[in-house]
CSV table of C-alpha atoms and ligand atoms in Angstrom, one decimal:
chain,number,residue,atom,x,y,z
A,1,MET,CA,-21.5,-20.6,-3.7
A,2,ILE,CA,-20.5,-19.2,-0.3
A,3,LEU,CA,-21.9,-15.6,0.2
A,4,TYR,CA,-20.6,-14.5,-3.2
A,5,PRO,CA,-20.4,-16.2,-6.6
A,6,HIS,CA,-16.6,-15.8,-6.9
A,7,LEU,CA,-16.2,-18.0,-3.8
A,8,ASP,CA,-16.9,-21.8,-4.3
A,9,VAL,CA,-15.8,-25.2,-3.2
A,10,ASN,CA,-13.7,-27.4,-5.6
A,11,GLY,CA,-13.7,-31.2,-6.1
A,12,GLU,CA,-11.3,-31.6,-3.1
A,13,GLY,CA,-13.7,-29.8,-0.8
A,14,HIS,CA,-11.3,-26.7,-0.7
A,15,LEU,CA,-12.5,-23.1,-0.8
A,16,THR,CA,-11.7,-21.3,-4.0
A,17,ILE,CA,-11.6,-17.7,-4.9
A,18,GLY,CA,-11.8,-16.7,-8.6
A,19,GLY,CA,-11.5,-20.5,-9.3
A,20,MET,CA,-8.2,-20.7,-7.4
A,21,ASP,CA,-7.6,-23.1,-4.5
A,22,THR,CA,-7.1,-21.2,-1.2
A,23,VAL,CA,-5.1,-24.0,0.4
A,24,ALA,CA,-2.6,-23.7,-2.4
A,25,LEU,CA,-2.6,-19.9,-2.2
A,26,ALA,CA,-1.8,-20.1,1.5
A,27,ARG,CA,1.0,-22.4,0.8
A,28,GLU,CA,2.4,-20.3,-2.0
A,29,PHE,CA,2.1,-16.8,-0.5
A,30,GLY,CA,2.2,-17.6,3.3
A,31,THR,CA,-0.3,-16.4,5.9
A,32,PRO,CA,-1.7,-14.1,6.9
A,33,ALA,CA,-2.5,-12.8,3.4
A,34,TYR,CA,-5.2,-10.8,1.8
A,35,ILE,CA,-6.4,-12.3,-1.5
A,36,MET,CA,-8.4,-10.2,-3.9
A,37,ASP,CA,-10.4,-11.3,-6.9
A,38,GLU,CA,-9.6,-8.6,-9.5
A,39,ASN,CA,-12.5,-9.3,-11.8
A,40,VAL,CA,-14.9,-8.7,-8.9
A,41,ILE,CA,-13.6,-5.2,-8.4
A,42,ARG,CA,-13.6,-4.5,-12.1
A,43,THR,CA,-17.2,-5.8,-12.4
A,44,GLN,CA,-18.3,-3.6,-9.5
A,45,CYS,CA,-16.6,-0.5,-11.1
A,46,ARG,CA,-18.5,-1.2,-14.3
A,47,THR,CA,-21.8,-1.6,-12.6
A,48,TYR,CA,-21.4,1.7,-10.9
A,49,LEU,CA,-20.2,3.6,-14.0
A,50,GLN,CA,-22.8,2.1,-16.3
A,51,THR,CA,-25.7,2.5,-13.9
A,52,ALA,CA,-24.6,6.1,-12.9
A,53,ARG,CA,-24.4,7.1,-16.6
A,54,ARG,CA,-27.7,5.4,-17.5
A,55,CYS,CA,-29.5,7.1,-14.5
A,56,PHE,CA,-27.9,10.5,-14.3
A,57,GLY,CA,-26.5,11.0,-17.8
A,58,GLU,CA,-23.1,10.7,-19.5
A,59,SER,CA,-21.5,13.3,-17.2
A,60,ALA,CA,-22.1,11.2,-14.0
A,61,LEU,CA,-18.9,9.9,-12.4
A,62,PRO,CA,-18.5,7.4,-9.6
A,63,LEU,CA,-15.4,8.0,-7.5
A,64,TYR,CA,-13.6,5.2,-5.7
A,65,ALA,CA,-13.3,6.2,-2.1
A,66,SER,CA,-9.7,5.0,-1.8
A,67,LYS,CA,-9.7,5.0,2.0
A,68,ALA,CA,-11.3,1.6,1.8
A,69,LEU,CA,-8.2,0.0,0.2
A,70,CYS,CA,-5.2,2.1,-0.8
A,71,PHE,CA,-2.2,0.9,-2.8
A,72,THR,CA,-0.8,1.9,-6.2
A,73,GLY,CA,-2.3,-1.1,-8.0
A,74,ILE,CA,-5.9,-0.2,-7.0
A,75,TYR,CA,-5.5,3.3,-8.4
A,76,ARG,CA,-4.2,1.9,-11.7
A,77,LEU,CA,-7.2,-0.5,-11.9
A,78,VAL,CA,-9.7,2.3,-11.1
A,79,ALA,CA,-8.1,4.6,-13.7
A,80,GLU,CA,-8.4,1.8,-16.3
A,81,GLU,CA,-12.1,1.4,-15.5
A,82,GLY,CA,-12.7,5.1,-16.0
A,83,LEU,CA,-13.7,6.1,-12.5
A,84,GLY,CA,-12.4,9.0,-10.4
A,85,VAL,CA,-11.1,8.7,-6.9
A,86,ASP,CA,-11.7,10.3,-3.5
A,87,CYS,CA,-8.5,10.9,-1.5
A,88,VAL,CA,-8.4,12.0,2.1
A,89,SER,CA,-4.8,12.6,2.9
A,90,GLY,CA,-1.4,13.6,1.6
A,91,GLY,CA,-0.5,9.9,1.7
A,92,GLU,CA,-3.4,8.9,-0.5
A,93,LEU,CA,-2.7,11.7,-2.9
A,94,TYR,CA,0.9,10.6,-3.1
A,95,THR,CA,-0.1,7.0,-3.7
A,96,ALA,CA,-2.5,8.1,-6.4
A,97,ARG,CA,0.2,10.2,-8.1
A,98,ALA,CA,2.7,7.4,-7.8
A,99,ALA,CA,0.3,5.2,-9.7
A,100,GLY,CA,-0.1,7.9,-12.4
A,101,PHE,CA,-3.8,8.5,-11.6
A,102,PRO,CA,-5.1,11.5,-13.6
A,103,ALA,CA,-5.1,14.4,-11.1
A,104,GLU,CA,-8.2,16.1,-12.6
A,105,ARG,CA,-10.3,13.0,-11.6
A,106,ILE,CA,-9.2,13.3,-8.0
A,107,TYR,CA,-11.6,14.7,-5.3
A,108,PHE,CA,-9.7,15.7,-2.2
A,109,HIS,CA,-11.6,15.3,1.1
A,110,GLY,CA,-11.0,15.8,4.8
A,111,ASN,CA,-12.2,17.9,7.7
A,112,ASN,CA,-8.7,19.1,8.5
A,113,LYS,CA,-6.5,19.5,5.5
A,114,THR,CA,-3.2,21.1,6.5
A,115,ASP,CA,-1.6,23.9,4.5
A,116,ASP,CA,0.9,21.3,3.3
A,117,ASP,CA,-1.9,19.0,2.1
A,118,LEU,CA,-3.6,21.8,0.2
A,119,ARG,CA,-0.3,22.9,-1.4
A,120,GLN,CA,0.4,19.3,-2.4
A,121,ALA,CA,-3.1,19.0,-3.9
A,122,LEU,CA,-2.7,22.2,-5.9
A,123,ASP,CA,0.8,21.3,-7.0
A,124,MET,CA,-0.5,18.0,-8.4
A,125,GLY,CA,-3.4,19.7,-10.1
A,126,VAL,CA,-6.1,17.9,-8.2
A,127,GLY,CA,-9.4,18.5,-10.0
A,128,THR,CA,-11.7,19.2,-7.1
A,129,ILE,CA,-11.2,20.0,-3.4
A,130,VAL,CA,-14.2,19.2,-1.2
A,131,ALA,CA,-13.9,22.0,1.3
A,132,ASP,CA,-15.1,21.3,4.8
A,133,ASN,CA,-15.2,24.6,6.7
A,134,ALA,CA,-14.6,28.4,6.6
A,135,ASP,CA,-11.0,28.2,7.9
A,136,GLU,CA,-10.2,25.9,5.1
A,137,LEU,CA,-11.7,28.2,2.5
A,138,ASP,CA,-9.5,31.0,3.7
A,139,ALA,CA,-6.4,28.8,3.7
A,140,LEU,CA,-7.1,27.5,0.3
A,141,SER,CA,-7.8,30.9,-1.1
A,142,ARG,CA,-4.5,32.2,0.3
A,143,ILE,CA,-2.5,29.2,-1.1
A,144,ALA,CA,-4.2,29.4,-4.5
A,145,ALA,CA,-3.4,33.1,-4.7
A,146,GLU,CA,0.3,32.4,-3.9
A,147,MET,CA,0.3,29.9,-6.7
A,148,GLY,CA,-1.6,32.2,-9.1
A,149,ARG,CA,-4.5,29.7,-9.4
A,150,THR,CA,-8.2,29.3,-9.0
A,151,GLN,CA,-9.2,26.0,-7.5
A,152,ARG,CA,-12.5,24.2,-8.3
A,153,ILE,CA,-14.3,23.2,-5.0
A,154,LEU,CA,-17.4,21.6,-3.7
A,155,LEU,CA,-18.7,22.3,-0.2
A,156,ARG,CA,-19.3,19.5,2.3
A,157,ILE,CA,-22.9,19.8,3.6
A,158,THR,CA,-24.5,17.8,6.4
A,159,PRO,CA,-28.1,17.0,5.4
A,160,GLY,CA,-29.0,15.9,8.9
A,161,ILE,CA,-29.9,12.3,8.3
A,162,ASP,CA,-29.6,9.3,10.7
A,163,PRO,CA,-28.9,6.4,8.5
A,164,HIS,CA,-29.5,3.9,11.3
A,165,THR,CA,-26.0,2.6,11.2
A,166,HIS,CA,-23.2,2.3,13.7
A,167,ARG,CA,-22.7,5.6,15.5
A,168,ALA,CA,-18.9,5.7,14.9
A,169,ILE,CA,-19.4,5.7,11.1
A,170,MET,CA,-22.5,8.1,11.1
A,171,THR,CA,-21.4,11.3,9.6
A,172,GLY,CA,-24.5,13.0,8.1
A,173,ASN,CA,-25.9,14.4,11.3
A,174,VAL,CA,-25.9,18.0,12.2
A,175,ASP,CA,-23.5,17.6,15.1
A,176,SER,CA,-21.0,15.9,12.8
A,177,LYS,CA,-17.3,17.0,12.7
A,178,PHE,CA,-17.8,17.0,9.0
A,179,GLY,CA,-19.2,19.9,6.9
A,180,SER,CA,-21.9,22.5,7.5
A,181,ALA,CA,-25.5,21.7,8.5
A,182,ILE,CA,-28.4,22.9,6.4
A,183,VAL,CA,-30.9,23.2,9.3
A,184,THR,CA,-28.6,25.6,11.3
A,185,GLY,CA,-28.1,27.9,8.4
A,186,ALA,CA,-24.4,27.2,8.4
A,187,ALA,CA,-24.6,25.6,5.0
A,188,LEU,CA,-26.1,28.7,3.3
A,189,ASP,CA,-23.6,30.9,5.2
A,190,ILE,CA,-20.5,28.9,4.0
A,191,THR,CA,-22.0,28.9,0.5
A,192,LYS,CA,-22.1,32.7,0.5
A,193,LYS,CA,-18.6,32.9,1.9
A,194,ALA,CA,-17.3,30.5,-0.8
A,195,LEU,CA,-18.9,32.6,-3.6
A,196,ALA,CA,-17.3,35.7,-2.2
A,197,THR,CA,-13.8,34.3,-1.6
A,198,PRO,CA,-11.3,34.9,-4.4
A,199,HIS,CA,-9.4,32.1,-6.1
A,200,LEU,CA,-12.1,29.6,-5.5
A,201,SER,CA,-14.6,28.4,-8.0
A,202,LEU,CA,-17.6,26.8,-6.4
A,203,ALA,CA,-19.1,23.9,-8.5
A,204,GLY,CA,-21.6,22.5,-6.1
A,205,PHE,CA,-22.1,20.4,-3.0
A,206,HIS,CA,-21.2,17.1,-1.4
A,207,CYS,CA,-22.8,15.0,1.3
A,208,HIS,CA,-22.0,11.6,2.8
A,209,ILE,CA,-24.4,10.2,5.3
A,210,GLY,CA,-22.6,7.1,6.6
A,211,SER,CA,-21.4,3.7,5.7
A,212,GLN,CA,-22.6,0.0,5.5
A,213,ILE,CA,-26.2,1.1,4.9
A,214,PHE,CA,-28.6,-1.4,3.4
A,215,ASP,CA,-31.7,0.7,3.3
A,216,THR,CA,-32.0,3.1,0.4
A,217,ALA,CA,-34.4,5.4,2.1
A,218,PRO,CA,-31.8,7.5,3.9
A,219,PHE,CA,-30.0,8.0,0.5
A,220,ARG,CA,-33.2,9.1,-1.1
A,221,ASP,CA,-33.8,11.5,1.8
A,222,ALA,CA,-30.3,12.9,1.4
A,223,ALA,CA,-30.8,13.3,-2.4
A,224,ASP,CA,-34.1,15.0,-1.7
A,225,ILE,CA,-32.7,17.4,0.9
A,226,MET,CA,-29.6,18.2,-1.2
A,227,THR,CA,-31.6,18.9,-4.3
A,228,ARG,CA,-33.9,21.3,-2.4
A,229,PHE,CA,-30.8,22.9,-0.9
A,230,ILE,CA,-29.5,23.6,-4.4
A,231,ALA,CA,-32.9,25.3,-5.2
A,232,ASP,CA,-32.8,27.3,-1.9
A,233,VAL,CA,-29.3,28.5,-2.6
A,234,LYS,CA,-30.3,29.5,-6.1
A,235,ALA,CA,-33.2,31.5,-4.7
A,236,ALA,CA,-31.1,33.2,-2.0
A,237,THR,CA,-27.9,33.9,-4.0
A,238,GLY,CA,-28.6,33.3,-7.7
A,239,PHE,CA,-25.9,30.6,-7.7
A,240,GLU,CA,-27.0,27.3,-9.3
A,241,ALA,CA,-24.8,24.4,-8.4
A,242,SER,CA,-23.8,22.3,-11.4
A,243,GLU,CA,-22.5,19.3,-9.4
A,244,LEU,CA,-24.0,17.2,-6.6
A,245,ASN,CA,-21.8,14.6,-4.9
A,246,LEU,CA,-24.0,12.2,-2.9
A,247,GLY,CA,-21.1,10.3,-1.2
A,248,GLY,CA,-20.7,6.6,-0.6
A,249,GLY,CA,-22.1,4.2,2.0
A,250,LEU,CA,-24.0,1.3,0.3
A,251,GLY,CA,-23.6,-1.8,2.4
A,252,VAL,CA,-22.2,-5.2,1.6
A,253,ARG,CA,-22.9,-8.8,2.8
A,254,TYR,CA,-20.5,-9.9,5.6
A,255,THR,CA,-22.6,-12.8,6.8
A,256,GLU,CA,-25.6,-14.8,5.5
A,257,HIS,CA,-27.8,-12.7,7.8
A,258,ASP,CA,-27.0,-9.6,5.9
A,259,PRO,CA,-29.4,-8.8,3.0
A,260,VAL,CA,-28.3,-9.2,-0.6
A,261,ILE,CA,-28.1,-5.7,-2.0
A,262,ASP,CA,-28.6,-4.8,-5.6
A,263,HIS,CA,-26.3,-1.8,-6.0
A,264,ALA,CA,-27.6,-0.9,-9.4
A,265,ALA,CA,-31.2,-0.8,-8.2
A,266,ALA,CA,-30.2,1.3,-5.3
A,267,ILE,CA,-28.6,3.9,-7.6
A,268,GLU,CA,-31.6,3.9,-9.8
A,269,SER,CA,-34.0,4.7,-6.9
A,270,ILE,CA,-31.7,7.6,-5.8
A,271,ALA,CA,-31.6,8.9,-9.3
A,272,ALA,CA,-35.3,9.0,-9.6
A,273,ILE,CA,-35.5,11.3,-6.6
A,274,VAL,CA,-32.9,13.8,-7.9
A,275,ARG,CA,-34.6,14.0,-11.3
A,276,GLU,CA,-38.0,14.5,-9.8
A,277,ARG,CA,-36.9,17.1,-7.2
A,278,ALA,CA,-34.8,19.0,-9.7
A,279,ALA,CA,-37.7,19.2,-12.1
A,280,ALA,CA,-40.1,20.3,-9.3
A,281,ALA,CA,-37.7,22.9,-8.0
A,282,GLY,CA,-37.0,24.3,-11.5
A,283,ILE,CA,-33.3,23.7,-11.4
A,284,ALA,CA,-31.2,22.0,-14.1
A,285,MET,CA,-30.2,18.4,-13.4
A,286,PRO,CA,-26.8,18.6,-11.8
A,287,ARG,CA,-23.8,16.4,-12.7
A,288,VAL,CA,-24.1,13.6,-10.1
A,289,ILE,CA,-21.0,12.1,-8.4
A,290,LEU,CA,-21.1,8.9,-6.3
A,291,GLU,CA,-18.4,7.9,-3.9
A,292,PRO,CA,-18.5,4.2,-3.1
A,293,GLY,CA,-15.6,2.6,-1.2
A,294,ARG,CA,-16.7,-0.6,0.6
A,295,SER,CA,-19.1,-1.7,-2.1
A,296,LEU,CA,-16.4,-1.7,-4.8
A,297,VAL,CA,-13.8,-3.7,-3.0
A,298,ALA,CA,-15.0,-5.5,0.2
A,299,ALA,CA,-16.5,-8.6,-1.3
A,300,ALA,CA,-13.6,-9.2,-3.6
A,301,GLY,CA,-11.2,-9.8,-0.7
A,302,ILE,CA,-10.7,-12.6,1.8
A,303,THR,CA,-8.0,-13.1,4.4
A,304,LEU,CA,-6.1,-16.4,4.8
A,305,TYR,CA,-4.7,-17.3,8.2
A,306,THR,CA,-3.0,-20.4,9.7
A,307,VAL,CA,-4.5,-22.0,12.8
A,308,GLY,CA,-2.1,-22.2,15.7
A,309,SER,CA,-4.4,-23.7,18.4
A,310,VAL,CA,-7.9,-24.8,19.1
A,311,LYS,CA,-8.7,-24.4,22.8
A,312,GLU,CA,-12.0,-25.8,24.2
A,313,ILE,CA,-13.1,-24.5,27.5
A,314,PRO,CA,-16.0,-26.8,28.5
A,315,GLY,CA,-19.1,-24.9,29.6
A,316,PHE,CA,-17.6,-21.6,28.3
A,317,LYS,CA,-16.3,-21.3,24.8
A,318,ASN,CA,-14.0,-22.5,22.1
A,319,TYR,CA,-11.1,-20.5,20.8
A,320,ILE,CA,-9.4,-20.8,17.4
A,321,SER,CA,-6.2,-18.8,17.4
A,322,VAL,CA,-4.8,-17.7,14.1
A,323,ASP,CA,-1.5,-16.0,13.0
A,324,GLY,CA,-3.1,-12.5,12.4
A,325,GLY,CA,-5.8,-10.6,14.2
A,326,MET,CA,-6.6,-7.0,15.1
A,327,PRO,CA,-3.5,-5.6,13.4
A,328,ASP,CA,-4.7,-6.9,10.0
A,329,ASN,CA,-8.4,-6.6,10.8
A,330,PRO,CA,-9.4,-4.2,13.6
A,331,ARG,CA,-13.1,-4.1,12.7
A,332,TYR,CA,-14.4,-6.4,15.3
A,333,ALA,CA,-12.4,-4.7,18.0
A,334,LEU,CA,-13.6,-1.3,16.8
A,335,TYR,CA,-17.2,-1.9,15.6
A,336,GLN,CA,-18.1,-5.5,16.6
A,337,SER,CA,-18.4,-6.1,12.9
A,338,GLU,CA,-19.4,-9.7,12.0
A,339,TYR,CA,-17.6,-11.9,9.5
A,340,THR,CA,-18.0,-15.3,8.0
A,341,ALA,CA,-15.1,-17.8,8.4
A,342,LEU,CA,-14.4,-21.2,6.9
A,343,VAL,CA,-11.7,-23.9,7.3
A,344,ALA,CA,-10.4,-23.7,3.7
A,345,LYS,CA,-9.8,-27.5,3.2
A,346,ARG,CA,-13.2,-28.4,4.5
A,347,ALA,CA,-15.3,-25.6,3.1
A,348,GLY,CA,-18.1,-27.9,1.9
A,349,GLU,CA,-18.6,-29.5,5.3
A,350,PRO,CA,-21.1,-28.3,7.9
A,351,ALA,CA,-20.0,-25.4,10.0
A,352,ASP,CA,-20.9,-27.1,13.3
A,353,PHE,CA,-18.2,-25.8,15.7
A,354,LEU,CA,-19.1,-22.7,17.6
A,355,ALA,CA,-16.0,-20.6,18.2
A,356,THR,CA,-14.3,-17.3,19.0
A,357,LEU,CA,-11.8,-16.6,16.3
A,358,ALA,CA,-8.8,-15.0,18.1
A,359,GLY,CA,-5.7,-13.2,16.9
A,360,ARG,CA,-2.2,-13.6,18.2
A,361,CYS,CA,-1.8,-10.2,20.0
A,362,CYS,CA,-1.3,-9.9,23.7
A,363,GLU,CA,-4.7,-8.6,24.6
A,364,SER,CA,-8.1,-10.3,25.1
A,365,GLY,CA,-9.9,-7.9,22.7
A,366,ASP,CA,-7.9,-9.1,19.8
A,367,LEU,CA,-10.7,-11.0,18.2
A,368,ILE,CA,-12.0,-11.4,14.6
A,369,GLY,CA,-15.3,-12.7,15.8
A,370,GLU,CA,-17.3,-14.3,18.6
A,371,GLY,CA,-19.9,-17.0,18.3
A,372,MET,CA,-18.9,-17.9,14.8
A,373,ARG,CA,-20.0,-21.1,13.2
A,374,ILE,CA,-17.1,-22.9,11.5
A,375,GLN,CA,-15.8,-26.3,10.7
A,376,ARG,CA,-13.5,-27.6,13.6
A,377,PRO,CA,-10.0,-27.0,12.5
A,378,GLU,CA,-6.6,-28.3,13.6
A,379,ARG,CA,-3.3,-26.6,14.1
A,380,GLY,CA,-1.8,-25.9,10.6
A,381,ASP,CA,-5.1,-25.6,8.8
A,382,THR,CA,-5.9,-22.6,6.7
A,383,VAL,CA,-8.8,-20.4,7.8
A,384,ALA,CA,-10.4,-18.0,5.4
A,385,VAL,CA,-12.3,-14.9,6.6
A,386,LEU,CA,-14.6,-13.5,3.9
A,387,CYS,CA,-15.4,-10.0,2.7
A,388,THR,CA,-12.2,-8.4,4.0
A,389,GLY,CA,-11.4,-6.3,0.9
A,390,ALA,CA,-12.4,-3.0,2.5
A,391,TYR,CA,-11.1,-1.3,5.6
A,392,ASN,CA,-8.8,-4.2,6.5
A,393,PHE,CA,-5.5,-3.6,4.8
A,394,ALA,CA,-6.3,0.1,4.8
A,395,MET,CA,-6.7,0.1,8.6
A,396,ALA,CA,-3.9,-2.4,9.4
A,397,SER,CA,-1.2,-1.6,11.9
A,398,ASN,CA,2.0,-3.1,13.2
A,399,TYR,CA,0.7,-3.6,16.7
A,400,ASN,CA,2.8,-6.2,18.6
A,401,ARG,CA,5.4,-5.5,15.8
A,402,LEU,CA,3.5,-7.8,13.4
A,403,PRO,CA,4.4,-7.1,9.7
A,404,ARG,CA,1.5,-6.2,7.5
A,405,PRO,CA,0.3,-9.1,5.2
A,406,PRO,CA,0.7,-9.0,1.5
A,407,ILE,CA,-2.1,-8.4,-1.1
A,408,VAL,CA,-2.4,-11.1,-3.7
A,409,MET,CA,-4.5,-10.4,-6.8
A,410,VAL,CA,-6.1,-13.4,-8.5
A,411,LYS,CA,-7.4,-13.0,-12.1
A,412,ASP,CA,-8.3,-15.6,-14.7
A,413,GLY,CA,-6.6,-18.5,-12.9
A,414,ARG,CA,-3.4,-16.6,-12.1
A,415,ALA,CA,-2.2,-15.1,-8.8
A,416,ARG,CA,0.2,-12.2,-8.5
A,417,LEU,CA,1.6,-10.3,-5.6
A,418,ALA,CA,0.3,-6.7,-5.6
A,419,VAL,CA,1.7,-5.6,-2.3
A,420,ARG,CA,4.7,-7.4,-0.7
A,421,ARG,CA,4.5,-8.7,2.8
A,422,GLU,CA,6.3,-6.4,5.2
A,423,SER,CA,9.6,-7.7,6.5
A,424,TYR,CA,11.2,-7.3,9.9
A,425,ALA,CA,13.7,-5.0,8.3
A,426,ASP,CA,10.7,-2.8,7.1
A,427,LEU,CA,9.6,-2.6,10.8
A,428,VAL,CA,12.9,-1.0,11.9
A,429,ARG,CA,13.5,1.1,8.8
A,430,ASN,CA,12.6,4.4,10.5
A,431,ASP,CA,14.0,3.7,13.9
A,432,LEU,CA,17.0,5.9,14.7
B,1,LLP,N1,-17.1,9.5,0.9
B,1,LLP,C1,-16.8,9.9,2.1
B,1,LLP,C2,-16.7,11.4,2.3
B,1,LLP,C3,-16.5,9.1,3.2
B,1,LLP,O1,-16.2,9.6,4.4
B,1,LLP,C4,-16.6,7.7,3.0
B,1,LLP,C5,-16.3,6.7,4.1
B,1,LLP,C6,-16.9,7.2,1.7
B,1,LLP,C7,-17.2,8.1,0.7
B,1,LLP,C8,-17.0,5.7,1.4
B,1,LLP,O2,-18.0,5.1,2.1
B,1,LLP,P1,-18.3,3.6,1.8
B,1,LLP,O3,-18.9,3.5,0.4
B,1,LLP,O4,-17.0,2.8,1.9
B,1,LLP,O5,-19.2,3.2,2.9
B,1,LLP,N2,-13.7,2.2,8.8
B,1,LLP,C9,-15.1,2.1,8.7
B,1,LLP,C10,-15.7,2.8,7.5
B,1,LLP,C11,-15.5,4.3,7.6
B,1,LLP,C12,-16.1,5.0,6.4
B,1,LLP,C13,-15.6,6.4,6.4
B,1,LLP,N3,-16.0,7.2,5.2
B,1,LLP,C14,-15.4,0.6,8.6
B,1,LLP,O6,-14.5,-0.2,8.6
B,1,LLP,O7,-16.6,0.2,8.6
């Protein structure tokens, strides 16, 4: 087992994913390529759904935060597993609809939804819009009125929690660009406004405190603060929220230094707080919504590359250059996120070569990791980078005019293409 049980080493010493040889997959589909183990995603969906129902009751619903990995096949898979989805743009809504995802199970997020986005959402019959600010409430009310509709909404609230994570992905603080803060009084004000605005039907509140969080304490704090807020709103206005969306953010293991996290146990501990606080505050237990992205898809994915060169600079460092890089995985360049890498055909051997894994782009910052321990490869070898299922394909670009890699799904000993590799013709398609 290498980090995760679906990754292993076969009799030939090759890395396998879902029982399939990664050297053979690289040969069949080319590199770079994202390979995803479908059963891992399905199992995670079931863990979230079953745990949420057990802890919060049958009405509880996990949403897949589709910004983590967005293509039509993932919406079909999530629909089959009975989850809802969180979409954050017209493009994600369009993709969900193209996949036939049930619109009533879509929650539409974003701090700056355009009028076109809102019209598109209403046209599709999106179940819930998570409204961010007062301007959006006015725009939504106007558009819903034009269409002769009343739209179900939640309000995005910032509970003011520092989840001790990377600053760029910390969104629960009061100075966030997202939502309305409780401590400043803005959250109560926008609640009153939402209740008084025609064509809107307020169901409850949403918060999301950040991402890649291992400690459950900040989630319990958020659950505590949000449940009290529901009680305070009831006391101030008489409105009792029937729904509480606690966002996503549970972490995953990228390296062996990261803790093993039991997602079901984390949900249970959060549930206990909501139940206890709701009972203490004399409010009914709300319908609880969770919104995981990373923890549903990250571990399922790996990226396969081909090594182009190994450059040793004595006294300094060693570079392994591969045929992808920041265009298919910008997370080291953006957040210095750490990954685990293996030479696929020697996965069982000691990782005794200290190297910087570099991409092929014309800039020095194009790195997938520094100070990585890996087997020493040669030109032509396949390198696998683990845990790339979330925020890799979704954040990929065509920088240096590199075509985006394909997504290959493996399941029960079979591999199938889920997203084709972009071609050079795709790259010039919109150039006039
Ligand atoms: N709900 C909302 C409102 C969110 O903003 C997010 C993530 C999620 C749910 C899902 O969070 P997750 O369970 O995936 O942590 N690009 C960054 C991550 C940005 C997360 C943004 N919001 C990265 O690569 O680490």
